[in-house]
mmCIF file of C-alpha atoms in Angstrom:
data_model
loop_
_atom_site.group_PDB
_atom_site.id
_atom_site.type_symbol
_atom_site.label_atom_id
_atom_site.label_comp_id
_atom_site.label_asym_id
_atom_site.label_seq_id
_atom_site.Cartn_x
_atom_site.Cartn_y
_atom_site.Cartn_z
ATOM 1 C CA MET A 7 -53.413 -49.461 35.077
ATOM 2 C CA ARG A 8 -55.895 -46.638 35.619
ATOM 3 C CA PHE A 9 -53.974 -43.523 36.632
ATOM 4 C CA VAL A 10 -51.308 -41.359 35.002
ATOM 5 C CA ASP A 11 -48.745 -42.012 37.741
ATOM 6 C CA GLU A 12 -48.902 -45.716 37.008
ATOM 7 C CA TYR A 13 -47.846 -45.047 33.419
ATOM 8 C CA ARG A 14 -44.787 -43.176 34.745
ATOM 9 C CA ASP A 15 -43.628 -45.716 37.321
ATOM 10 C CA ALA A 16 -39.831 -45.930 37.164
ATOM 11 C CA GLY A 17 -39.700 -49.489 38.504
ATOM 12 C CA ARG A 18 -42.088 -50.754 35.854
ATOM 13 C CA ALA A 19 -40.173 -48.850 33.209
ATOM 14 C CA ARG A 20 -36.902 -50.539 34.199
ATOM 15 C CA ALA A 21 -38.555 -53.963 34.211
ATOM 16 C CA LEU A 22 -40.073 -53.348 30.784
ATOM 17 C CA ALA A 23 -36.716 -52.120 29.479
ATOM 18 C CA GLY A 24 -35.212 -55.415 30.614
ATOM 19 C CA ARG A 25 -37.819 -57.371 28.652
ATOM 20 C CA ILE A 26 -37.140 -55.163 25.618
ATOM 21 C CA ALA A 27 -33.425 -55.973 25.842
ATOM 22 C CA GLU A 28 -34.230 -59.706 26.024
ATOM 23 C CA ARG A 29 -36.186 -59.486 22.780
ATOM 24 C CA CYS A 30 -33.319 -57.861 20.865
ATOM 25 C CA ARG A 31 -31.361 -60.277 18.713
ATOM 26 C CA PRO A 32 -27.588 -59.932 19.175
ATOM 27 C CA GLY A 33 -26.004 -58.001 16.327
ATOM 28 C CA ARG A 34 -29.361 -56.802 15.016
ATOM 29 C CA ARG A 35 -30.190 -53.077 14.769
ATOM 30 C CA TYR A 36 -33.854 -52.050 15.061
ATOM 31 C CA THR A 37 -35.085 -48.680 13.769
ATOM 32 C CA PHE A 38 -38.587 -47.588 14.690
ATOM 33 C CA MET A 39 -40.215 -44.290 13.722
ATOM 34 C CA GLU A 40 -42.430 -42.484 16.211
ATOM 35 C CA VAL A 41 -44.765 -40.675 13.843
ATOM 36 C CA CYS A 42 -46.227 -38.203 16.334
ATOM 37 C CA GLY A 43 -44.424 -35.195 17.783
ATOM 38 C CA GLY A 44 -46.149 -35.827 21.098
ATOM 39 C CA HIS A 45 -44.309 -39.141 21.321
ATOM 40 C CA THR A 46 -41.019 -37.396 20.561
ATOM 41 C CA HIS A 47 -41.549 -35.056 23.496
ATOM 42 C CA THR A 48 -42.364 -37.935 25.844
ATOM 43 C CA ILE A 49 -39.242 -39.802 24.727
ATOM 44 C CA TYR A 50 -36.964 -36.846 25.419
ATOM 45 C CA LYS A 51 -38.728 -35.426 28.467
ATOM 46 C CA HIS A 52 -38.665 -38.734 30.319
ATOM 47 C CA GLY A 53 -35.297 -39.932 29.001
ATOM 48 C CA LEU A 54 -36.711 -43.074 27.405
ATOM 49 C CA GLU A 55 -33.709 -43.479 25.120
ATOM 50 C CA ASP A 56 -31.657 -44.148 28.257
ATOM 51 C CA HIS A 57 -33.977 -47.075 29.075
ATOM 52 C CA LEU A 58 -33.627 -48.668 25.653
ATOM 53 C CA PRO A 59 -30.789 -50.954 24.582
ATOM 54 C CA SER A 60 -28.339 -49.630 22.011
ATOM 55 C CA GLU A 61 -29.842 -51.970 19.409
ATOM 56 C CA VAL A 62 -33.084 -49.950 19.369
ATOM 57 C CA ASN A 63 -32.983 -46.657 17.479
ATOM 58 C CA LEU A 64 -35.980 -44.296 17.525
ATOM 59 C CA VAL A 65 -36.271 -41.745 14.717
ATOM 60 C CA HIS A 66 -38.711 -38.900 14.315
ATOM 61 C CA GLY A 67 -41.502 -38.680 11.773
ATOM 62 C CA PRO A 68 -43.628 -35.972 10.141
ATOM 63 C CA GLY A 69 -46.335 -35.931 12.811
ATOM 64 C CA CYS A 70 -45.851 -32.362 14.021
ATOM 65 C CA PRO A 71 -48.632 -30.327 12.338
ATOM 66 C CA VAL A 72 -46.899 -26.958 12.646
ATOM 67 C CA CYS A 73 -43.572 -28.338 11.442
ATOM 68 C CA VAL A 74 -44.878 -29.518 8.067
ATOM 69 C CA ILE A 75 -46.511 -26.206 7.066
ATOM 70 C CA PRO A 76 -44.467 -24.762 4.159
ATOM 71 C CA MET A 77 -43.254 -21.190 4.320
ATOM 72 C CA GLY A 78 -45.447 -20.131 1.394
ATOM 73 C CA ARG A 79 -48.623 -20.984 3.315
ATOM 74 C CA VAL A 80 -47.447 -18.855 6.239
ATOM 75 C CA ASP A 81 -46.872 -15.971 3.824
ATOM 76 C CA ASP A 82 -50.376 -16.450 2.391
ATOM 77 C CA ALA A 83 -51.850 -16.264 5.889
ATOM 78 C CA ILE A 84 -49.900 -13.088 6.660
ATOM 79 C CA HIS A 85 -51.149 -11.617 3.372
ATOM 80 C CA ILE A 86 -54.730 -12.264 4.530
ATOM 81 C CA ALA A 87 -54.017 -10.761 7.953
ATOM 82 C CA ARG A 88 -52.804 -7.522 6.345
ATOM 83 C CA GLN A 89 -56.042 -6.973 4.452
ATOM 84 C CA PRO A 90 -58.387 -4.191 5.622
ATOM 85 C CA ASP A 91 -60.799 -5.074 8.439
ATOM 86 C CA VAL A 92 -59.370 -8.595 8.885
ATOM 87 C CA ILE A 93 -58.861 -10.310 12.227
ATOM 88 C CA MET A 94 -56.620 -13.378 11.830
ATOM 89 C CA THR A 95 -56.928 -16.000 14.575
ATOM 90 C CA SER A 96 -54.510 -18.821 15.205
ATOM 91 C CA PHE A 97 -53.351 -21.417 17.694
ATOM 92 C CA GLY A 98 -50.429 -20.202 19.767
ATOM 93 C CA ASP A 99 -47.785 -22.494 18.292
ATOM 94 C CA MET A 100 -48.289 -20.906 14.861
ATOM 95 C CA MET A 101 -47.462 -17.417 16.081
ATOM 96 C CA ARG A 102 -43.677 -17.757 15.758
ATOM 97 C CA VAL A 103 -43.503 -20.057 12.728
ATOM 98 C CA PRO A 104 -41.290 -18.293 10.187
ATOM 99 C CA GLY A 105 -42.452 -17.644 6.665
ATOM 100 C CA GLY A 106 -40.522 -15.981 3.890
ATOM 101 C CA SER A 107 -41.607 -12.528 5.091
ATOM 102 C CA GLY A 108 -41.594 -13.099 8.842
ATOM 103 C CA SER A 109 -43.971 -14.681 11.327
ATOM 104 C CA PHE A 110 -47.427 -13.886 12.706
ATOM 105 C CA LEU A 111 -45.748 -12.108 15.603
ATOM 106 C CA ASP A 112 -43.774 -9.957 13.194
ATOM 107 C CA ALA A 113 -46.927 -9.079 11.260
ATOM 108 C CA LYS A 114 -48.777 -8.347 14.512
ATOM 109 C CA ALA A 115 -45.978 -6.011 15.606
ATOM 110 C CA ALA A 116 -46.301 -4.225 12.256
ATOM 111 C CA GLY A 117 -50.003 -3.556 12.833
ATOM 112 C CA ALA A 118 -51.924 -6.650 11.673
ATOM 113 C CA ASP A 119 -54.710 -7.791 13.999
ATOM 114 C CA ILE A 120 -53.665 -11.365 14.764
ATOM 115 C CA ARG A 121 -55.081 -13.042 17.852
ATOM 116 C CA MET A 122 -54.245 -16.309 19.560
ATOM 117 C CA VAL A 123 -57.163 -18.648 20.245
ATOM 118 C CA TYR A 124 -57.466 -22.027 21.931
ATOM 119 C CA SER A 125 -60.243 -23.323 19.701
ATOM 120 C CA PRO A 126 -61.902 -22.444 16.377
ATOM 121 C CA LEU A 127 -65.004 -21.755 18.441
ATOM 122 C CA ASP A 128 -63.080 -18.871 20.017
ATOM 123 C CA ALA A 129 -62.624 -17.463 16.508
ATOM 124 C CA LEU A 130 -66.349 -17.852 15.935
ATOM 125 C CA LYS A 131 -67.031 -15.895 19.123
ATOM 126 C CA ILE A 132 -64.777 -13.086 17.849
ATOM 127 C CA ALA A 133 -66.719 -13.067 14.573
ATOM 128 C CA ARG A 134 -70.005 -12.684 16.437
ATOM 129 C CA ALA A 135 -68.594 -9.808 18.477
ATOM 130 C CA ASN A 136 -67.176 -8.025 15.413
ATOM 131 C CA PRO A 137 -69.819 -8.155 12.659
ATOM 132 C CA ASP A 138 -68.074 -5.348 10.758
ATOM 133 C CA ARG A 139 -64.752 -7.264 10.602
ATOM 134 C CA ARG A 140 -63.735 -10.300 8.561
ATOM 135 C CA VAL A 141 -62.509 -13.015 10.941
ATOM 136 C CA VAL A 142 -60.283 -15.791 9.587
ATOM 137 C CA PHE A 143 -59.235 -18.919 11.455
ATOM 138 C CA MET A 144 -55.830 -20.381 10.518
ATOM 139 C CA ALA A 145 -56.751 -24.068 10.585
ATOM 140 C CA ILE A 146 -53.807 -26.426 11.040
ATOM 141 C CA GLY A 147 -53.293 -29.956 12.233
ATOM 142 C CA PHE A 148 -53.879 -33.545 11.234
ATOM 143 C CA GLU A 149 -57.173 -35.399 11.490
ATOM 144 C CA THR A 150 -56.938 -34.700 15.225
ATOM 145 C CA THR A 151 -58.044 -31.061 14.900
ATOM 146 C CA ALA A 152 -59.903 -31.169 11.576
ATOM 147 C CA PRO A 153 -63.218 -32.285 13.158
ATOM 148 C CA SER A 154 -63.317 -29.229 15.444
ATOM 149 C CA THR A 155 -62.768 -26.987 12.418
ATOM 150 C CA ALA A 156 -65.527 -28.795 10.536
ATOM 151 C CA MET A 157 -67.977 -28.507 13.442
ATOM 152 C CA THR A 158 -67.187 -24.791 13.756
ATOM 153 C CA VAL A 159 -67.945 -24.233 10.067
ATOM 154 C CA LEU A 160 -71.241 -26.091 10.488
ATOM 155 C CA ARG A 161 -72.060 -23.830 13.428
ATOM 156 C CA ALA A 162 -71.146 -20.701 11.421
ATOM 157 C CA ALA A 163 -73.355 -21.858 8.548
ATOM 158 C CA ALA A 164 -76.268 -22.532 10.894
ATOM 159 C CA GLU A 165 -75.911 -19.049 12.404
ATOM 160 C CA GLY A 166 -75.392 -17.352 9.041
ATOM 161 C CA LEU A 167 -72.098 -15.725 10.076
ATOM 162 C CA ALA A 168 -70.979 -14.318 6.743
ATOM 163 C CA ASN A 169 -67.899 -12.624 8.211
ATOM 164 C CA PHE A 170 -66.205 -15.877 9.274
ATOM 165 C CA SER A 171 -63.902 -18.010 7.119
ATOM 166 C CA VAL A 172 -61.232 -20.677 7.464
ATOM 167 C CA PHE A 173 -57.771 -20.773 5.913
ATOM 168 C CA CYS A 174 -57.583 -24.566 5.775
ATOM 169 C CA ASN A 175 -54.200 -26.243 6.184
ATOM 170 C CA HIS A 176 -55.324 -29.563 7.619
ATOM 171 C CA VAL A 177 -53.121 -32.455 6.525
ATOM 172 C CA MET A 178 -53.566 -36.223 6.635
ATOM 173 C CA ILE A 179 -51.208 -38.716 8.219
ATOM 174 C CA ILE A 180 -51.641 -41.748 5.947
ATOM 175 C CA PRO A 181 -50.268 -40.175 2.719
ATOM 176 C CA ALA A 182 -47.302 -38.796 4.680
ATOM 177 C CA VAL A 183 -46.469 -42.220 6.110
ATOM 178 C CA LYS A 184 -46.752 -43.727 2.630
ATOM 179 C CA ALA A 185 -44.343 -41.079 1.318
ATOM 180 C CA ILE A 186 -41.890 -42.079 4.053
ATOM 181 C CA LEU A 187 -42.252 -45.746 3.138
ATOM 182 C CA ASP A 188 -41.644 -44.975 -0.534
ATOM 183 C CA SER A 189 -38.580 -42.858 0.236
ATOM 184 C CA PRO A 190 -35.165 -44.460 -0.411
ATOM 185 C CA ASP A 191 -33.598 -42.316 2.320
ATOM 186 C CA LEU A 192 -34.648 -44.411 5.286
ATOM 187 C CA ARG A 193 -34.937 -48.062 6.235
ATOM 188 C CA LEU A 194 -37.426 -48.741 8.995
ATOM 189 C CA ASP A 195 -38.363 -51.873 10.918
ATOM 190 C CA GLY A 196 -41.688 -50.568 12.209
ATOM 191 C CA PHE A 197 -43.780 -47.641 13.381
ATOM 192 C CA ILE A 198 -45.026 -46.282 16.679
ATOM 193 C CA GLY A 199 -48.387 -45.047 15.425
ATOM 194 C CA PRO A 200 -49.932 -41.702 16.463
ATOM 195 C CA GLY A 201 -52.434 -41.841 19.285
ATOM 196 C CA HIS A 202 -54.366 -38.598 18.823
ATOM 197 C CA VAL A 203 -54.896 -38.997 15.081
ATOM 198 C CA SER A 204 -55.924 -42.608 15.591
ATOM 199 C CA ALA A 205 -58.594 -41.565 18.093
ATOM 200 C CA VAL A 206 -60.316 -40.022 15.065
ATOM 201 C CA ILE A 207 -59.431 -42.284 12.127
ATOM 202 C CA GLY A 208 -58.998 -45.530 14.062
ATOM 203 C CA CYS A 209 -56.459 -48.269 13.349
ATOM 204 C CA ARG A 210 -57.865 -49.773 10.166
ATOM 205 C CA PRO A 211 -56.297 -47.182 7.784
ATOM 206 C CA TYR A 212 -52.824 -48.398 8.801
ATOM 207 C CA GLU A 213 -53.384 -51.977 7.688
ATOM 208 C CA PHE A 214 -51.794 -51.346 4.283
ATOM 209 C CA ILE A 215 -48.473 -50.669 6.032
ATOM 210 C CA ALA A 216 -48.291 -54.229 7.316
ATOM 211 C CA ARG A 217 -49.961 -55.792 4.275
ATOM 212 C CA ASP A 218 -48.172 -53.973 1.436
ATOM 213 C CA TYR A 219 -44.885 -52.886 3.012
ATOM 214 C CA GLY A 220 -44.270 -55.622 5.567
ATOM 215 C CA LYS A 221 -43.804 -53.183 8.462
ATOM 216 C CA PRO A 222 -45.506 -53.651 11.844
ATOM 217 C CA LEU A 223 -47.229 -50.692 13.503
ATOM 218 C CA VAL A 224 -48.376 -50.241 17.084
ATOM 219 C CA VAL A 225 -50.686 -47.324 17.911
ATOM 220 C CA ALA A 226 -49.327 -45.913 21.158
ATOM 221 C CA GLY A 227 -50.366 -43.664 24.003
ATOM 222 C CA PHE A 228 -48.288 -40.771 25.255
ATOM 223 C CA GLU A 229 -47.051 -41.832 28.658
ATOM 224 C CA PRO A 230 -43.574 -43.369 29.123
ATOM 225 C CA LEU A 231 -44.868 -46.894 29.724
ATOM 226 C CA ASP A 232 -47.149 -46.574 26.687
ATOM 227 C CA ILE A 233 -44.157 -46.012 24.424
ATOM 228 C CA LEU A 234 -41.956 -48.651 26.053
ATOM 229 C CA THR A 235 -44.806 -51.147 25.794
ATOM 230 C CA SER A 236 -45.219 -50.306 22.117
ATOM 231 C CA VAL A 237 -41.518 -50.898 21.453
ATOM 232 C CA HIS A 238 -41.832 -54.238 23.259
ATOM 233 C CA MET A 239 -44.835 -55.152 21.103
ATOM 234 C CA LEU A 240 -43.001 -54.224 17.888
ATOM 235 C CA LEU A 241 -39.998 -56.344 18.867
ATOM 236 C CA GLY A 242 -42.363 -59.188 19.718
ATOM 237 C CA GLN A 243 -43.885 -59.097 16.244
ATOM 238 C CA LEU A 244 -40.459 -59.116 14.603
ATOM 239 C CA ALA A 245 -39.219 -61.946 16.838
ATOM 240 C CA GLU A 246 -42.270 -64.066 16.025
ATOM 241 C CA GLY A 247 -42.244 -63.295 12.308
ATOM 242 C CA ARG A 248 -45.557 -61.423 12.495
ATOM 243 C CA CYS A 249 -46.442 -58.172 10.766
ATOM 244 C CA GLU A 250 -49.690 -56.503 11.790
ATOM 245 C CA VAL A 251 -51.315 -53.422 13.266
ATOM 246 C CA GLN A 252 -51.777 -53.488 17.029
ATOM 247 C CA ASN A 253 -53.527 -51.029 19.324
ATOM 248 C CA GLN A 254 -51.634 -50.398 22.560
ATOM 249 C CA TYR A 255 -53.776 -47.277 23.192
ATOM 250 C CA ALA A 256 -57.087 -49.145 23.261
ATOM 251 C CA ARG A 257 -58.221 -47.183 26.326
ATOM 252 C CA VAL A 258 -58.650 -44.178 23.996
ATOM 253 C CA VAL A 259 -58.467 -45.365 20.372
ATOM 254 C CA PRO A 260 -61.396 -47.329 18.858
ATOM 255 C CA TRP A 261 -60.379 -49.651 16.049
ATOM 256 C CA ASP A 262 -62.779 -48.030 13.575
ATOM 257 C CA GLY A 263 -62.292 -44.450 14.754
ATOM 258 C CA ASN A 264 -64.808 -41.773 15.661
ATOM 259 C CA SER A 265 -67.667 -41.945 13.174
ATOM 260 C CA ILE A 266 -69.189 -38.598 14.225
ATOM 261 C CA ALA A 267 -65.896 -36.741 13.751
ATOM 262 C CA LEU A 268 -65.263 -38.438 10.406
ATOM 263 C CA SER A 269 -68.782 -37.593 9.255
ATOM 264 C CA ALA A 270 -68.324 -33.895 10.058
ATOM 265 C CA MET A 271 -65.059 -33.814 8.142
ATOM 266 C CA GLY A 272 -66.693 -35.545 5.195
ATOM 267 C CA ARG A 273 -69.517 -32.983 5.071
ATOM 268 C CA VAL A 274 -67.391 -29.850 5.259
ATOM 269 C CA MET A 275 -64.090 -30.800 3.626
ATOM 270 C CA ARG A 276 -62.727 -32.457 0.512
ATOM 271 C CA LEU A 277 -59.361 -33.898 -0.477
ATOM 272 C CA ARG A 278 -56.913 -31.620 -2.262
ATOM 273 C CA PRO A 279 -55.305 -33.071 -5.404
ATOM 274 C CA HIS A 280 -51.914 -32.320 -3.853
ATOM 275 C CA PHE A 281 -50.365 -30.283 -1.057
ATOM 276 C CA GLU A 282 -46.843 -29.169 -0.233
ATOM 277 C CA TRP A 283 -45.275 -30.489 2.960
ATOM 278 C CA ARG A 284 -42.153 -28.958 4.385
ATOM 279 C CA GLY A 285 -39.354 -31.444 3.877
ATOM 280 C CA LEU A 286 -41.472 -33.940 1.956
ATOM 281 C CA GLY A 287 -42.459 -31.854 -1.068
ATOM 282 C CA PHE A 288 -45.827 -32.254 -2.772
ATOM 283 C CA ILE A 289 -47.841 -35.296 -1.707
ATOM 284 C CA ALA A 290 -50.997 -36.286 -3.578
ATOM 285 C CA HIS A 291 -54.315 -36.326 -1.694
ATOM 286 C CA SER A 292 -52.566 -35.459 1.571
ATOM 287 C CA ALA A 293 -54.534 -32.413 2.736
ATOM 288 C CA LEU A 294 -58.047 -31.080 3.114
ATOM 289 C CA ALA A 295 -59.786 -28.039 1.654
ATOM 290 C CA MET A 296 -63.263 -26.643 2.165
ATOM 291 C CA ALA A 297 -65.963 -28.377 0.150
ATOM 292 C CA GLY A 298 -67.811 -26.414 -2.511
ATOM 293 C CA GLU A 299 -70.991 -26.287 -0.449
ATOM 294 C CA TYR A 300 -69.068 -24.257 2.146
ATOM 295 C CA ALA A 301 -67.148 -22.036 -0.272
ATOM 296 C CA ALA A 302 -68.427 -18.932 1.530
ATOM 297 C CA PHE A 303 -66.341 -19.995 4.525
ATOM 298 C CA ASP A 304 -63.213 -20.758 2.491
ATOM 299 C CA ALA A 305 -60.595 -18.011 2.947
ATOM 300 C CA GLU A 306 -58.797 -19.219 -0.182
ATOM 301 C CA ARG A 307 -61.878 -18.206 -2.189
ATOM 302 C CA VAL A 308 -62.777 -15.124 -0.167
ATOM 303 C CA PHE A 309 -59.315 -13.573 -0.567
ATOM 304 C CA ASP A 310 -56.879 -13.358 -3.471
ATOM 305 C CA LEU A 311 -53.698 -15.105 -2.343
ATOM 306 C CA PRO A 312 -50.165 -14.855 -3.756
ATOM 307 C CA GLY A 313 -49.784 -18.629 -3.599
ATOM 308 C CA LEU A 314 -46.020 -18.481 -4.047
ATOM 309 C CA ARG A 315 -43.651 -21.267 -3.085
ATOM 310 C CA VAL A 316 -40.923 -20.166 -0.694
ATOM 311 C CA ALA A 317 -37.789 -22.251 -0.265
ATOM 312 C CA ASP A 318 -36.582 -23.058 3.242
ATOM 313 C CA PRO A 319 -33.356 -21.388 4.392
ATOM 314 C CA LYS A 320 -30.379 -23.346 3.091
ATOM 315 C CA SER A 321 -29.022 -23.795 6.596
ATOM 316 C CA CYS A 322 -32.290 -25.344 7.833
ATOM 317 C CA GLN A 323 -32.474 -29.141 7.826
ATOM 318 C CA CYS A 324 -36.007 -29.541 9.170
ATOM 319 C CA GLY A 325 -36.881 -31.654 6.145
ATOM 320 C CA GLU A 326 -34.292 -34.280 7.025
ATOM 321 C CA VAL A 327 -35.405 -34.250 10.668
ATOM 322 C CA LEU A 328 -39.065 -34.690 9.681
ATOM 323 C CA LYS A 329 -38.155 -37.681 7.519
ATOM 324 C CA GLY A 330 -36.113 -39.266 10.298
ATOM 325 C CA VAL A 331 -32.910 -39.014 8.276
ATOM 326 C CA LEU A 332 -31.229 -36.726 10.843
ATOM 327 C CA LYS A 333 -31.426 -36.461 14.592
ATOM 328 C CA PRO A 334 -32.033 -32.850 15.677
ATOM 329 C CA TRP A 335 -28.538 -32.388 17.077
ATOM 330 C CA GLU A 336 -27.069 -33.432 13.715
ATOM 331 C CA CYS A 337 -28.454 -30.273 12.063
ATOM 332 C CA LYS A 338 -25.616 -27.827 11.545
ATOM 333 C CA VAL A 339 -27.471 -24.864 13.092
ATOM 334 C CA PHE A 340 -29.124 -26.720 15.981
ATOM 335 C CA GLY A 341 -28.592 -24.958 19.305
ATOM 336 C CA THR A 342 -26.421 -22.242 17.781
ATOM 337 C CA ALA A 343 -28.123 -20.093 15.151
ATOM 338 C CA CYS A 344 -31.389 -21.982 15.651
ATOM 339 C CA THR A 345 -32.878 -21.994 19.160
ATOM 340 C CA PRO A 346 -36.443 -21.671 20.499
ATOM 341 C CA GLU A 347 -35.782 -17.950 20.993
ATOM 342 C CA THR A 348 -34.401 -17.483 17.455
ATOM 343 C CA PRO A 349 -35.877 -20.325 15.379
ATOM 344 C CA ILE A 350 -34.826 -20.800 11.786
ATOM 345 C CA GLY A 351 -36.991 -23.857 11.138
ATOM 346 C CA THR A 352 -40.420 -24.957 12.310
ATOM 347 C CA CYS A 353 -39.117 -27.989 14.223
ATOM 348 C CA MET A 354 -37.619 -25.577 16.765
ATOM 349 C CA VAL A 355 -40.845 -23.568 17.143
ATOM 350 C CA SER A 356 -43.668 -25.977 17.822
ATOM 351 C CA SER A 357 -44.297 -27.595 21.174
ATOM 352 C CA GLU A 358 -44.352 -30.882 19.242
ATOM 353 C CA GLY A 359 -41.244 -30.165 17.163
ATOM 354 C CA ALA A 360 -38.405 -32.671 17.486
ATOM 355 C CA CYS A 361 -35.740 -29.960 17.633
ATOM 356 C CA ALA A 362 -37.539 -28.054 20.390
ATOM 357 C CA ALA A 363 -38.008 -31.287 22.335
ATOM 358 C CA TYR A 364 -34.366 -32.216 22.020
ATOM 359 C CA TYR A 365 -33.204 -28.692 22.853
ATOM 360 C CA ASN A 366 -35.337 -28.556 25.998
ATOM 361 C CA PHE A 367 -35.000 -32.131 27.228
ATOM 362 C CA GLY A 368 -32.577 -34.248 25.239
ATOM 363 C CA ARG A 369 -29.377 -32.383 24.601
ATOM 364 C CA PHE A 370 -27.822 -33.648 27.835
ATOM 365 C CA SER A 371 -28.627 -37.205 26.789
ATOM 366 C CA ARG A 372 -26.491 -36.664 23.715
ATOM 367 C CA GLU A 373 -23.610 -35.498 25.926
ATOM 368 C CA GLN A 374 -24.002 -38.614 28.062
ATOM 369 C CA MET A 375 -23.957 -40.863 25.003
ATOM 370 C CA SER A 376 -20.885 -39.098 23.642
ATOM 371 C CA ALA A 377 -19.113 -39.489 26.994
ATOM 372 C CA ALA A 378 -20.046 -43.162 27.147
ATOM 373 C CA ALA A 379 -18.620 -43.692 23.671
ATOM 374 C CA ARG A 380 -15.332 -42.083 24.739
ATOM 375 C CA GLU A 381 -14.904 -44.117 27.913
ATOM 376 C CA PRO A 382 -13.709 -47.379 26.298
ATOM 377 C CA ARG A 383 -11.111 -45.493 24.247
ATOM 378 C CA GLU A 384 -9.900 -43.467 27.191
ATOM 379 C CA ALA A 385 -9.760 -46.557 29.417
ATOM 380 C CA GLY A 386 -7.193 -48.072 27.086
ATOM 381 C CA ARG A 387 -4.831 -45.106 27.302
ATOM 382 C CA PRO A 388 -1.726 -45.360 29.532
#
C-alpha cells in the first residue's frame, strides 16, 4: 500500500479483524499495551476496539510526553516565566497542563510573557528579534523531539545567542517501558511499539524486552490498518511460540534509527541520574539534560529554580491510566469534574492523552459495550 486511504480501508480492516479472531485461542485473554499516545488516538478515533475480538484487550502506556510531566516541573517553568525580561516559549499542548500553581495560560493571563511556538527554531527566531530579553524554550517530548531541540542549541551556539536557553524535560521511552515491565500492577502479553520514537532510536533498543522479559513487540505505524496488522503480528508470534521485535512500520522506521539525530542528541545532551515521571515516580536514567559544554543554554543553570515536588490531586488517576492499570472511563472524575475544558490531570489536556482521546472519540464505544453486556441478561427476562 502506498497511500493513506489504503491504510483506512474498511473492507481490509474487517478482513484483517477476521484473521485476528482466527488467531485467538478460545478461552485465552490477550493484553497488549500501545505505548504511544498517537496509537491511542487512532484506536479511539477509528473505533478499532469494535473490530477486535473480546479476547484482545488494548491498554494505554506512558507514551504521551505532556502527560508524564510532573506538576513540579510545570511550576518551575512558570517560575522562570515570571522572571524579569523573560519570554517563555512552549508547544501548544503544554499551555493548559496544570501545575500546583496553575498553568501556562493562567500565568500568561497574570502578566507573564508566554508564547506558543511550533518549533524550537521559532523560539530561536524570537531570541534574535529580542536581544534585550531572555528567551526560554520549554523542551518536552521523547526522543522524537529531542533532536530538534539539540539542533536548535547547536544553531544558537554557532550564532552566539547568549539570550537563549532551554528548560529541558526530554524523556526516554526505554526506561519507562522497563519500569512498566518491572511493575507488579500489570500483566502484559506484548507491546505495540511507538512509531515516532522508533524513527529516531530504531528497533534495536527494544530487543531486551523479548530477550529478558519474554514479551514480543511490534513497532507500528499510526493508521488503522497499521495497528490491526501489528495486533495480528503479535498474535502470530504468540501462536507460534516466538518472541521477538518486529518492524511493521518499516516504511518509516530504520532498524538502527537515525544516526544524525542520535549524534546531535549525544553532543548536546546527557543522561540525568533520575527523573520524576507523573504516575511512575522517579526512574533512573530516564531523561535528558543539557551537557556541560552547553551549560550557557541550560535554563536550569541560568535561573534559580524552586525544584519542589508537587503531588497530583487526590482525585486524579492519571498515573493508573499511564500505567495501563485503568481505562480512562474508570477514573472517578473522568467526564464529570475532569473534561478537556476543565482538566484536572494531564491525560485530559494533551492531544495524545488517553483521557482526551476517549472523551472525544471513545466514550460512545463504552456505552455500546455496556449495552451489549446487558442484552443477554435482559433477553432472559420474562
